[in-house]
Short mmCIF file of C-alpha atoms in Angstrom, two decimals:
data_model
loop_
_atom_site.label_atom_id
_atom_site.label_comp_id
_atom_site.label_asym_id
_atom_site.label_seq_id
_atom_site.Cartn_x
_atom_site.Cartn_y
_atom_site.Cartn_z
CA ALA A 1 16.02 -29.96 11.47
CA ARG A 2 19.38 -30.82 13.05
CA PHE A 3 19.57 -27.37 14.66
CA PHE A 4 16.09 -27.87 16.12
CA ILE A 5 17.15 -31.25 17.55
CA VAL A 6 20.10 -29.76 19.45
CA ALA A 7 18.38 -26.44 20.34
CA THR A 8 17.55 -27.62 23.84
CA PHE A 9 21.25 -28.40 24.51
CA TYR A 10 22.28 -24.89 23.43
CA GLU A 11 19.58 -23.36 25.60
CA ASP A 12 20.53 -25.53 28.56
CA SER A 13 24.24 -24.74 28.35
CA ILE A 14 23.52 -20.98 28.03
CA ARG A 15 21.12 -21.16 30.96
CA ILE A 16 23.73 -22.81 33.14
CA LEU A 17 26.24 -20.05 32.38
CA THR A 18 23.86 -17.13 32.75
CA GLN A 19 22.28 -18.50 35.97
CA TRP A 20 25.50 -19.98 37.36
CA SER A 21 25.09 -18.85 40.96
CA ASP A 22 21.46 -20.02 41.18
CA GLN A 23 22.27 -23.41 39.65
CA VAL A 24 25.23 -23.94 42.00
CA PHE A 25 23.17 -22.83 44.99
CA TYR A 26 20.40 -25.29 44.22
CA LEU A 27 22.60 -28.37 43.94
CA TYR A 28 24.93 -27.30 46.78
CA GLU A 29 22.43 -26.05 49.35
CA TRP A 30 19.33 -28.07 48.51
CA LYS A 31 20.65 -31.30 47.02
CA ARG A 32 23.65 -31.31 49.34
CA TYR A 33 26.27 -32.21 46.71
CA PRO A 34 29.93 -31.22 47.41
CA TYR A 35 30.67 -27.69 46.17
CA TYR A 36 33.60 -28.60 43.90
CA PHE A 37 31.64 -31.51 42.41
CA VAL A 38 28.80 -29.12 41.53
CA VAL A 39 31.17 -26.62 39.88
CA LEU A 40 32.94 -29.41 37.92
CA PHE A 41 29.61 -30.95 36.93
CA PHE A 42 28.15 -27.73 35.55
CA PHE A 43 31.37 -26.81 33.73
CA LEU A 44 31.70 -30.19 32.01
CA VAL A 45 28.00 -30.51 31.15
CA SER A 46 27.74 -27.03 29.63
CA VAL A 47 30.94 -27.53 27.56
CA VAL A 48 29.98 -31.04 26.42
CA MET A 49 26.44 -30.00 25.43
CA PHE A 50 27.64 -27.00 23.44
CA LEU A 51 30.42 -28.91 21.60
CA GLY A 52 28.31 -32.03 21.06
CA ALA A 53 25.40 -29.98 19.58
CA THR A 54 27.78 -28.13 17.29
CA LEU A 55 29.44 -31.36 16.08
CA LEU A 56 26.03 -32.94 15.40
CA ILE A 57 24.96 -29.98 13.28
CA LEU A 58 28.22 -30.17 11.31
CA ARG A 59 27.99 -34.00 11.02
CA LYS A 60 31.43 -34.28 12.58
CA GLN A 61 32.28 -37.14 15.02
CA THR A 62 28.57 -37.93 15.20
CA VAL A 63 29.07 -41.13 17.21
CA TYR A 64 30.83 -39.27 20.03
CA ALA A 65 28.51 -36.26 19.79
CA THR A 66 25.35 -38.37 20.02
CA GLY A 67 26.74 -40.44 22.89
CA ALA A 68 27.85 -37.34 24.80
CA LEU A 69 24.49 -35.59 24.43
CA CYS A 70 22.55 -38.73 25.45
CA SER A 71 24.85 -39.05 28.45
CA CYS A 72 24.16 -35.44 29.44
CA ILE A 73 20.40 -36.10 29.43
CA ILE A 74 20.75 -39.17 31.66
CA LEU A 75 23.30 -37.63 33.98
CA GLN A 76 21.33 -34.44 34.50
CA GLY A 77 18.23 -36.49 35.25
CA ILE A 78 20.12 -38.47 37.92
CA ILE A 79 21.83 -35.42 39.52
CA TYR A 80 18.66 -33.32 39.64
CA GLY A 81 16.52 -36.34 40.61
CA LEU A 82 14.09 -35.72 37.81
CA PHE A 83 13.36 -39.33 36.79
CA ALA A 84 10.47 -39.50 39.24
CA GLY A 85 8.30 -37.42 36.87
CA SER A 86 6.75 -39.43 34.06
CA SER A 87 6.37 -36.47 31.71
CA PHE A 88 10.07 -35.65 32.12
CA VAL A 89 11.07 -39.24 31.36
CA LEU A 90 8.87 -39.49 28.25
CA ARG A 91 9.95 -36.15 26.87
CA ASN A 92 13.67 -36.88 27.40
CA PHE A 93 13.28 -40.30 25.79
CA SER A 94 11.85 -38.50 22.80
CA VAL A 95 14.80 -36.06 22.73
CA ILE A 96 17.10 -39.08 22.71
CA GLY A 97 15.00 -40.44 19.84
CA GLY A 98 15.59 -37.22 17.92
CA LEU A 99 19.30 -37.62 18.52
CA LEU A 100 19.22 -41.15 17.15
CA ILE A 101 17.39 -39.94 14.06
CA ALA A 102 19.95 -37.19 13.49
CA PHE A 103 22.74 -39.70 13.99
CA SER A 104 21.26 -42.20 11.51
CA ASP A 105 20.77 -39.38 9.00
CA SER A 106 24.51 -38.65 9.23
CA ILE A 107 25.66 -42.22 8.51
CA VAL A 108 27.76 -42.37 5.36
CA GLN A 109 26.78 -45.43 3.32
CA ASN A 110 29.88 -47.05 1.86
CA LYS A 111 28.74 -49.26 -1.03
CA THR A 112 32.11 -50.65 -2.04
CA THR A 113 34.51 -53.09 -0.35
CA PHE A 114 38.18 -54.02 -0.84
CA GLY A 115 39.05 -54.18 -4.53
CA MET A 116 36.19 -51.78 -5.45
CA LEU A 117 33.74 -54.68 -5.61
CA PRO A 118 30.09 -53.83 -4.99
CA GLU A 119 28.78 -54.84 -1.59
CA LEU A 120 25.80 -57.19 -1.87
CA HIS A 121 24.37 -56.32 1.55
CA ASP A 122 24.63 -52.72 2.76
CA LYS A 123 25.21 -53.10 6.53
CA ASN A 124 25.20 -49.32 7.05
CA LYS A 125 21.76 -49.06 5.51
CA GLN A 126 20.44 -51.85 7.76
CA PHE A 127 22.01 -50.23 10.86
CA LYS A 128 20.51 -46.86 9.84
CA GLY A 129 17.10 -48.52 9.59
CA TYR A 130 17.40 -49.88 13.12
CA LEU A 131 18.38 -46.45 14.47
CA LEU A 132 15.46 -44.78 12.66
CA LEU A 133 13.09 -47.39 14.12
CA ALA A 134 14.45 -46.84 17.63
CA GLY A 135 14.21 -43.09 17.20
CA ARG A 136 10.58 -43.32 15.99
CA ILE A 137 9.57 -45.50 18.96
CA LEU A 138 11.21 -43.14 21.46
CA ILE A 139 9.43 -40.15 19.93
CA VAL A 140 6.11 -41.95 20.03
CA LEU A 141 6.53 -42.41 23.83
CA MET A 142 6.34 -38.62 24.23
CA PHE A 143 3.07 -38.40 22.28
CA ILE A 144 1.51 -41.08 24.51
CA GLY A 145 1.84 -38.74 27.46
CA PHE A 146 1.12 -35.67 25.32
CA THR A 147 -2.39 -36.82 24.48
CA PHE A 148 -3.63 -36.62 28.07
CA SER A 149 -5.82 -33.59 28.89
CA LYS A 150 -6.14 -32.63 25.20
CA SER A 151 -9.33 -32.21 23.21
CA TRP A 152 -10.92 -35.31 21.65
CA LEU A 153 -10.10 -34.09 18.14
CA THR A 154 -6.39 -33.63 19.07
CA VAL A 155 -6.36 -37.07 20.72
CA PHE A 156 -7.84 -38.66 17.60
CA ILE A 157 -5.32 -36.95 15.27
CA ILE A 158 -2.35 -37.84 17.48
CA LEU A 159 -3.46 -41.45 17.90
CA ILE A 160 -3.77 -41.93 14.13
CA GLY A 161 -0.55 -40.11 13.51
CA THR A 162 1.49 -41.99 16.15
CA VAL A 163 0.26 -45.42 14.94
CA CYS A 164 1.19 -44.62 11.35
CA PHE A 165 4.46 -43.08 12.51
CA ALA A 166 5.42 -46.08 14.64
CA VAL A 167 4.69 -48.79 12.08
CA GLY A 168 6.11 -46.82 9.13
CA TYR A 169 2.88 -46.30 7.14
CA LYS A 170 2.63 -42.94 5.37
CA THR A 171 5.52 -41.88 7.62
CA LYS A 172 6.22 -38.56 5.91
CA MET A 173 2.59 -37.40 6.24
CA ALA A 174 2.30 -38.72 9.81
CA SER A 175 5.48 -37.00 10.97
CA LEU A 176 4.36 -33.76 9.30
CA VAL A 177 0.98 -33.83 11.03
CA LEU A 178 2.52 -34.64 14.41
CA GLY A 179 5.09 -31.88 13.93
CA LEU A 180 2.39 -29.33 13.14
CA VAL A 181 0.27 -30.36 16.17
CA LEU A 182 3.27 -30.19 18.50
CA THR A 183 4.34 -26.84 17.00
CA PHE A 184 0.87 -25.38 17.59
CA TYR A 185 0.77 -26.50 21.27
CA ASN A 186 4.39 -25.49 21.81
CA ILE A 187 3.74 -21.91 20.68
CA THR A 188 0.36 -21.55 22.42
CA VAL A 189 1.15 -23.35 25.71
CA ASN A 190 4.87 -22.96 26.19
CA ASN A 191 4.99 -19.27 25.20
CA TYR A 192 7.56 -18.41 27.82
CA TRP A 193 8.11 -14.91 26.35
CA LEU A 194 4.71 -13.87 27.75
CA HIS A 195 5.39 -14.93 31.35
CA SER A 196 7.31 -13.59 34.35
CA GLN A 197 10.73 -14.95 35.31
CA THR A 198 9.26 -17.39 37.85
CA LYS A 199 7.42 -19.44 35.26
CA ARG A 200 9.56 -18.51 32.26
CA ASP A 201 12.44 -20.93 32.89
CA PHE A 202 10.14 -23.97 33.19
CA LEU A 203 8.20 -23.10 30.01
CA LYS A 204 11.43 -22.27 28.17
CA TYR A 205 12.89 -25.66 29.07
CA GLU A 206 9.80 -27.44 27.73
CA PHE A 207 9.63 -25.26 24.62
CA TYR A 208 13.16 -26.13 23.53
CA GLN A 209 12.76 -29.80 24.36
CA ASN A 210 9.66 -29.90 22.20
CA LEU A 211 11.61 -28.05 19.52
CA SER A 212 14.14 -30.88 19.52
CA ILE A 213 11.35 -33.42 19.00
CA ILE A 214 9.95 -31.32 16.16
CA GLY A 215 13.42 -31.43 14.58
CA GLY A 216 13.37 -35.24 14.72
CA LEU A 217 9.96 -35.23 13.05
CA LEU A 218 11.29 -32.89 10.29
CA LEU A 219 14.14 -35.30 9.61
CA ILE A 220 11.66 -38.20 9.40
CA THR A 221 9.57 -36.07 6.98
CA ASN A 222 12.69 -35.84 4.84
CA THR A 223 13.87 -39.43 5.08
CA GLY A 224 10.49 -41.15 5.05
#
């Protein structure tokens, strides 16, 4: 599940390196950013995404890794000017939700205080609960936009699933159902491997972002 959550960051960093000249050309020629700023931006973002994703999988320095990956999402949206699209905003909020869920899953709960006395109120557990709630709400935002243009049966299933998921009722079952629905549409709609290069990059980007959201749903299925 943690690998799924960070899959989009691995894909994005590899895409930047393998399509370096095209990426630089776009920001330098079309967006009119200074050349050295573009080169530095791509270098830092690709390195930070790769290292942050790896640290989150290994549960090492999760605070810094989560913050770095969230910053990359926001920074790329600003530089590319992508926040004008509602679907982009909702999907990236959901990816941030998946990161928060992965971070909360990595919190070590220390149940003893100085002198080895038991702690009456577990602050880590409470903080983890808040993070899980925030992550669930952000993931739900994506499904609000996802339901548009789908069949009435899909809309009904998603509405029931998102309501249960958001309020914490039958959360494991709701997250499993939502994960299966999203997986089905991800494979049938975002099947980038069947398309030419022109459309492949766009579908590949959406495929791996949805994969990150599926990873968040898998963690919720585990944690309840």
